[in-house]
């Protein structure tokens, strides 16, 4: 599994667990997933380190229910993709979506269907009462 959206391959694998169900997981459930389902054989400290990194990256949150700590996704896969895309456009194209599209068209040659879809989306945006 390749890394995505600024997450390492292992971090992505862990996030797939959280994205697969809209619920929280206890540490023991996560440890079971890593070792029994994925077959990693990791120590508790290793799993804890990965969870801490995901929390620091803002994609995972944790809380307590009684004596048990639970973990849940702070952002959906789609939200993370939007954040990553926005950061990419800002850093690579100075925030200009136009420059991104020019680059995509120049380097990979958008198909006629893709160009028509872009036109449809642009027309839809222009028809909104308060266009950006």
C-alpha positions as a printed Julia matrix, in Angstrom:
132×3 Matrix{Float64}:
   0.0     0.0     0.0
   1.61    3.3    -1.03
   1.77    6.31    1.23
  -0.89    8.95    0.7
  -1.59   12.5     1.75
   1.6    12.96    3.75
   1.16    9.76    5.73
   3.67    6.91    5.69
   2.63    3.5     4.42
   2.16    2.2     7.97
   0.25    5.31    9.05
  -2.02    4.91    6.03
  -2.59    1.26    6.91
  -3.6     2.24   10.44
  -5.89    5.02    9.22
  -7.65    2.52    6.94
  -8.9     0.85   10.13
 -10.39    4.11   11.4
 -11.82    5.07    8.01
 -13.4     1.61    7.57
 -15.94    2.19   10.36
 -17.41    5.33   11.81
 -16.57    4.36   15.37
 -13.8     4.62   17.92
 -11.37    1.83   18.78
  -9.71    0.94   22.06
  -5.95    0.47   22.19
  -6.4    -3.29   22.59
  -8.6    -3.43   19.46
  -5.95   -1.5    17.51
  -3.18   -3.77   18.82
  -5.25   -6.82   17.81
  -5.78   -5.35   14.32
  -2.06   -4.67   13.87
  -0.86   -8.04   15.13
  -3.63  -10.52   14.42
  -5.25   -9.07   11.29
  -2.2    -7.45    9.68
   0.37   -9.85   11.16
   2.92   -7.25   12.24
   3.8    -8.64   15.67
   4.43   -5.19   17.12
   5.0    -4.33   20.76
   2.5    -2.05   22.48
   5.07    0.75   22.48
   5.42    0.55   18.69
   1.67    0.86   18.17
   1.53    3.69   20.68
   4.29    5.53   18.77
   2.35    5.26   15.49
  -0.85    6.47   17.15
   0.99    9.42   18.71
   2.39   10.41   15.31
  -1.08   10.27   13.75
  -2.43   12.48   16.54
   0.44   14.94   15.99
  -0.39   15.02   12.27
  -3.98   15.92   13.15
  -5.63   12.92   11.51
  -6.38   10.98   14.69
  -7.83   11.98   18.06
  -8.11   10.17   21.35
 -10.19   10.36   24.48
 -11.16    8.34   27.53
 -14.21    6.33   28.48
 -13.69    5.39   32.1
 -10.31    3.69   32.32
 -10.07    2.94   28.62
  -8.49    5.2    26.04
 -10.15    5.2    22.64
  -9.03    6.51   19.27
 -10.99    7.8    16.29
 -10.35    9.51   12.96
 -10.18   13.3    13.24
 -10.73   13.67    9.49
 -12.27   11.48    6.82
 -10.19   10.2     3.94
 -11.95   12.76    1.71
 -11.24   15.66    4.08
  -7.57   14.67    4.23
  -7.44   14.52    0.43
  -8.9    18.04    0.19
  -6.42   19.37    2.77
  -3.52   17.73    0.96
  -4.67   19.01   -2.45
  -5.1    22.55   -1.11
  -1.63   22.49    0.44
  -0.16   21.08   -2.8
  -1.76   23.83   -4.91
  -0.61   26.49   -2.44
   2.97   25.23   -2.24
   3.44   24.21   -5.87
   1.36   26.79   -7.75
   1.17   29.72   -5.36
  -2.47   28.92   -4.64
  -3.46   29.22   -8.31
  -5.79   26.44   -9.44
  -5.56   27.95  -12.93
  -1.8    27.34  -12.99
  -2.35   23.78  -11.8
  -4.83   23.14  -14.62
  -2.51   24.72  -17.2
   0.28   22.44  -15.97
  -1.94   19.35  -16.04
  -3.11   20.14  -19.55
   0.42   20.91  -20.78
   2.08   17.83  -19.3
  -0.6    15.18  -19.56
  -2.98   16.63  -22.13
  -6.48   16.55  -20.7
  -8.91   14.62  -22.88
 -11.84   16.31  -24.56
 -14.19   14.67  -22.05
 -12.11   15.98  -19.13
 -12.08   19.47  -20.61
 -15.85   19.37  -21.11
 -16.31   18.23  -17.51
 -14.12   21.12  -16.33
 -16.18   23.52  -18.41
 -19.38   22.13  -16.89
 -17.98   22.56  -13.37
 -16.81   26.1   -14.12
 -20.18   27.04  -15.62
 -21.87   25.61  -12.54
 -19.68   27.78  -10.28
 -20.28   30.88  -12.4
 -24.04   30.36  -12.21
 -24.03   30.43   -8.41
 -25.42   33.69   -6.94
 -22.19   34.6    -5.14
 -19.36   33.19   -7.22
 -15.9    33.42   -5.72
